Short mmCIF file of C-alpha atoms and ligand atoms in Angstrom, two decimals:
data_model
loop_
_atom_site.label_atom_id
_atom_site.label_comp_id
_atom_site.label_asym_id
_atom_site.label_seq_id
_atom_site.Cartn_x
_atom_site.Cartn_y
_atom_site.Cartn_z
CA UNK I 1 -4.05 17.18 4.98
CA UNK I 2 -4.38 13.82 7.10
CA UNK I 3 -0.73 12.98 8.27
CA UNK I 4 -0.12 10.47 10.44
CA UNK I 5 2.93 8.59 12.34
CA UNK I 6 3.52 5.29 13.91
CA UNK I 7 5.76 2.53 14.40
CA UNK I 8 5.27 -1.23 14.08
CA UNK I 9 7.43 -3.77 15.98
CA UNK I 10 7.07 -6.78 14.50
CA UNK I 11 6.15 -7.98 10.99
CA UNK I 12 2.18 -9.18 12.24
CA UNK I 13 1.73 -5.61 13.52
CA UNK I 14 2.07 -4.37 9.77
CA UNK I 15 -0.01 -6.75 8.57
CA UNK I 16 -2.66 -5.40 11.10
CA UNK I 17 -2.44 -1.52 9.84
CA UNK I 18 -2.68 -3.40 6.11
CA UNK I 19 -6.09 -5.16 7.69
CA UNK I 20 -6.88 -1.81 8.87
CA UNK I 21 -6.25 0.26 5.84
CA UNK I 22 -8.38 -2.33 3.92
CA UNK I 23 -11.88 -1.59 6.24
CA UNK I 24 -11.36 2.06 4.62
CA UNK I 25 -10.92 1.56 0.91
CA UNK I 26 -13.36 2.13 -2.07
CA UNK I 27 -13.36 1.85 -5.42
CA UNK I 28 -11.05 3.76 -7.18
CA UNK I 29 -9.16 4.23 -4.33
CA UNK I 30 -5.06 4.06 -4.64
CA UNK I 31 -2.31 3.34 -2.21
CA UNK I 32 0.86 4.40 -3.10
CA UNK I 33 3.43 2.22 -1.04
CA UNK I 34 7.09 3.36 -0.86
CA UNK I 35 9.86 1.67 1.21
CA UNK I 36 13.43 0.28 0.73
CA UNK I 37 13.59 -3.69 0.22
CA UNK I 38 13.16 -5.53 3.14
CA UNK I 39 10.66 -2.68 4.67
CA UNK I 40 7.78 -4.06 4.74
CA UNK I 41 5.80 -3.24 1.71
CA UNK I 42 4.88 -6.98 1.03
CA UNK I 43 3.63 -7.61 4.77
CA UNK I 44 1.57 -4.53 4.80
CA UNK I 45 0.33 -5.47 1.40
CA UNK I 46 -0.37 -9.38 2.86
CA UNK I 47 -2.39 -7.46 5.14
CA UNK I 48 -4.88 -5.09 2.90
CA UNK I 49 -5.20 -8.01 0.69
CA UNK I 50 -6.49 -10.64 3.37
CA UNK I 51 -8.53 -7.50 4.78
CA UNK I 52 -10.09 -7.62 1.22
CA UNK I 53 -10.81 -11.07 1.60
CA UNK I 54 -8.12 -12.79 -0.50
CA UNK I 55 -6.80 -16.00 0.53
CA UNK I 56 -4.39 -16.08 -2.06
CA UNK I 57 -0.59 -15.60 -0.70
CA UNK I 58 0.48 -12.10 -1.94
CA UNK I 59 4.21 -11.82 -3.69
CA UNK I 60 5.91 -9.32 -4.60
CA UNK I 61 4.91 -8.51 -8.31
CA UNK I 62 8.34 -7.33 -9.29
CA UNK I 63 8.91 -9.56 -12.08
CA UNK I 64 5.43 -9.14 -13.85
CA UNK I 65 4.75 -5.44 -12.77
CA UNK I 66 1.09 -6.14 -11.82
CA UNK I 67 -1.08 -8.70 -10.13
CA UNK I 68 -4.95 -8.41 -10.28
CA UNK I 69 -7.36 -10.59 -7.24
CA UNK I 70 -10.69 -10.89 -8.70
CA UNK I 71 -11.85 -12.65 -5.99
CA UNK I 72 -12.00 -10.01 -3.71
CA UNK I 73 -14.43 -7.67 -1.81
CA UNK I 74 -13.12 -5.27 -3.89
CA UNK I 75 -10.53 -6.20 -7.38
CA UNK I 76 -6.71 -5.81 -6.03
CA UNK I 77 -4.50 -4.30 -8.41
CA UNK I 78 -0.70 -4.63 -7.13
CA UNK I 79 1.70 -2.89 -9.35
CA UNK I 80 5.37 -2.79 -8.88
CA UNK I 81 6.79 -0.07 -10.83
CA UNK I 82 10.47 -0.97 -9.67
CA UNK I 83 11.66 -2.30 -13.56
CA UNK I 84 9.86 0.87 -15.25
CA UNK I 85 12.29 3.25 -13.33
CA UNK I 86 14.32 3.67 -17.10
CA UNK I 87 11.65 1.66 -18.85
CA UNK I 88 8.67 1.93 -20.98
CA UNK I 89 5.63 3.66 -19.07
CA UNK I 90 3.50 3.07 -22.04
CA UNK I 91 1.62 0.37 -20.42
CA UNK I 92 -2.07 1.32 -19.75
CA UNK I 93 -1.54 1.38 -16.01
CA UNK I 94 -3.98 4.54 -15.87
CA UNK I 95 -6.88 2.40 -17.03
CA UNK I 96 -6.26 0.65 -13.54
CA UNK I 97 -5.64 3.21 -11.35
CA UNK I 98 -9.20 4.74 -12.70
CA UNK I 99 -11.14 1.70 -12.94
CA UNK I 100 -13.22 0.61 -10.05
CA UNK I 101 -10.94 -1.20 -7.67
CA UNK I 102 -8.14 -1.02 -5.36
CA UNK I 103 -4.60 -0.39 -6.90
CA UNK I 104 -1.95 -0.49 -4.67
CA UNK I 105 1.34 0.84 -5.95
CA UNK I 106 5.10 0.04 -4.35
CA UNK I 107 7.73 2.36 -5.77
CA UNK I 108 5.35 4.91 -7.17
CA UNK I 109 8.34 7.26 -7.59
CA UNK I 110 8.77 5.67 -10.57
CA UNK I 111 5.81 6.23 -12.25
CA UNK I 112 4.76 9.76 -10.09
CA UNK I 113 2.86 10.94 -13.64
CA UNK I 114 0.34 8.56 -13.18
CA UNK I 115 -0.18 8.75 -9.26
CA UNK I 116 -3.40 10.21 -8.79
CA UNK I 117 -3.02 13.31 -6.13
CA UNK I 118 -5.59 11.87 -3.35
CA UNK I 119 -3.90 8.58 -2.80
CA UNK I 120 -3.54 7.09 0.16
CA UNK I 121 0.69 7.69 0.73
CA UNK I 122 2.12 5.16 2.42
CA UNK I 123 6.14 4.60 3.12
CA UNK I 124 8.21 2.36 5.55
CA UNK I 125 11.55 2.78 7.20
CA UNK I 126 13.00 0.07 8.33
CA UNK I 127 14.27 1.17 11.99
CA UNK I 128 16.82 -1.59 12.75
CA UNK I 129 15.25 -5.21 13.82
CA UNK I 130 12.11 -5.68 13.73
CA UNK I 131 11.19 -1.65 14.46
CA UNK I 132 9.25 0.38 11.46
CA UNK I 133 8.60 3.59 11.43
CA UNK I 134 5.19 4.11 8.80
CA UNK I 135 4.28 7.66 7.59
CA UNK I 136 0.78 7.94 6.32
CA UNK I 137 -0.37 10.80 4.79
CA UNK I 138 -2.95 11.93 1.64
CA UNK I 139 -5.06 15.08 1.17
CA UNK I 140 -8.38 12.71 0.33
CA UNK I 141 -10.87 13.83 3.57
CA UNK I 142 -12.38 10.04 2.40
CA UNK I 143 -9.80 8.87 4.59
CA UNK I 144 -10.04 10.73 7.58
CA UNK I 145 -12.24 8.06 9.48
CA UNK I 146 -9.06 5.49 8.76
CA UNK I 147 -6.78 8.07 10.38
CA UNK I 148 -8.99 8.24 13.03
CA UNK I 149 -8.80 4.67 13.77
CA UNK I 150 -4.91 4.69 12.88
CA UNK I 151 -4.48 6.60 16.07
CA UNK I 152 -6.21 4.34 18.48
CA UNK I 153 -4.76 1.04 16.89
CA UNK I 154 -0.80 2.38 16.95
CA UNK I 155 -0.94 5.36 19.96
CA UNK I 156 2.85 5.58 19.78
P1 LIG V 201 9.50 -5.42 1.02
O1 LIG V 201 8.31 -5.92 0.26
O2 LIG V 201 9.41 -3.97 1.40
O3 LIG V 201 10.81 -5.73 0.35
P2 LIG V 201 8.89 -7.56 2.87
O4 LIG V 201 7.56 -7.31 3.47
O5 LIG V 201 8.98 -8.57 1.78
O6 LIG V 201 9.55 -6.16 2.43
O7 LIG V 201 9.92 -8.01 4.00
C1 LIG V 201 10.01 -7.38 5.24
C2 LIG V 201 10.86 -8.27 6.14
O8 LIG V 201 11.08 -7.63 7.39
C3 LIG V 201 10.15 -9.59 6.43
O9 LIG V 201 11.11 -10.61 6.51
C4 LIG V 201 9.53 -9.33 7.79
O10 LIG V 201 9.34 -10.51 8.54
C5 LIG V 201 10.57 -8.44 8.43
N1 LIG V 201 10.03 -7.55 9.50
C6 LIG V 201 10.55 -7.44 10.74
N2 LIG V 201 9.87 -6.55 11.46
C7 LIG V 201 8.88 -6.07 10.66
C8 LIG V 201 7.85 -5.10 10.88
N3 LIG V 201 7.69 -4.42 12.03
N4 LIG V 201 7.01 -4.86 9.83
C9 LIG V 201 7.18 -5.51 8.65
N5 LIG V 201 8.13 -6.43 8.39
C10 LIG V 201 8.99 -6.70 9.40
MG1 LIG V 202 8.17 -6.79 -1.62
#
């Protein structure tokens, strides 16, 4: 199990660790991204998708559940499962998750059926100002070079 954490203190730092995270993705690969609102899941998001080479500003997908980049080193798939916490789950978001690119997941509570059990976990507690505290943690040994690096970007 690779476990890992760190705190950011302000928002750019968070976007680093999402530049970070991106150097160590692959297809397939999932992050699932918990955190309150106002954590920091949209800034850390901002950061794996410019780290993937998208120029396009990222936004929260709340209201349309999932946004796809094409244009990308690697296709971003952000899903916000937020509105299917009583909803339908019938949606197809497996063929995603399985498909060849990067799906990224915030509040993957709510749809924990379809989380595959190597992602990349991810969640954010908002500390007070501009303090985070970010737990990282999967059981994929794909990762381990990423947690490797975690610990010499964000020592404390
Ligand atoms: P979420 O998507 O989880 O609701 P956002 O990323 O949209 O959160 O918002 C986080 C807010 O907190 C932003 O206004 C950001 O500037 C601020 N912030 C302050 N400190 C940090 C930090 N260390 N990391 C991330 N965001 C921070
Ligand atoms: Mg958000």
């Amino acid at each position: 199990m690779l476990d890992y954490l760190f705190k950011t203190k302000k928002p750019i730092e968070t976007t680093q660790f999402g530049q970070l995270v991106a150097r160590h993705l692959f297809p397939q690969s999932v992050i699932a991204l918990s955190g309150d609102l106002g954590a920091g899941k949209t800034t850390f998001a901002g950061g794996v998708a410019q780290g993937l080479g998208i120029h396009e500003k990222i936004i929260s997908p709340t209201f349309n559940i999932m946004r796809c980049y094409f244009h990308a080193k690697l296709p971003l798939f952000h899903i916000d499962a937020y509105r299917l916490e009583s909803g339908n789950k019938e949606l197809g978001l497996e063929e995603f998750i399985e498909g060849n690119g990067v799906t990224l997941i915030e509040w993957p509570q709510y749809i924990s059926e379809i989380i595959p059990i190597d992602a990349l976990n991810i969640s954010i507690i908002n500390l007070g100002d501009d303090l985070r505290q970010i737990h990282v943690q999967t059981n994929n040994p794909r990762f381990a070079d990423l947690f490797a690096q975690l610990k010499e970007a964000f020592p404390w």
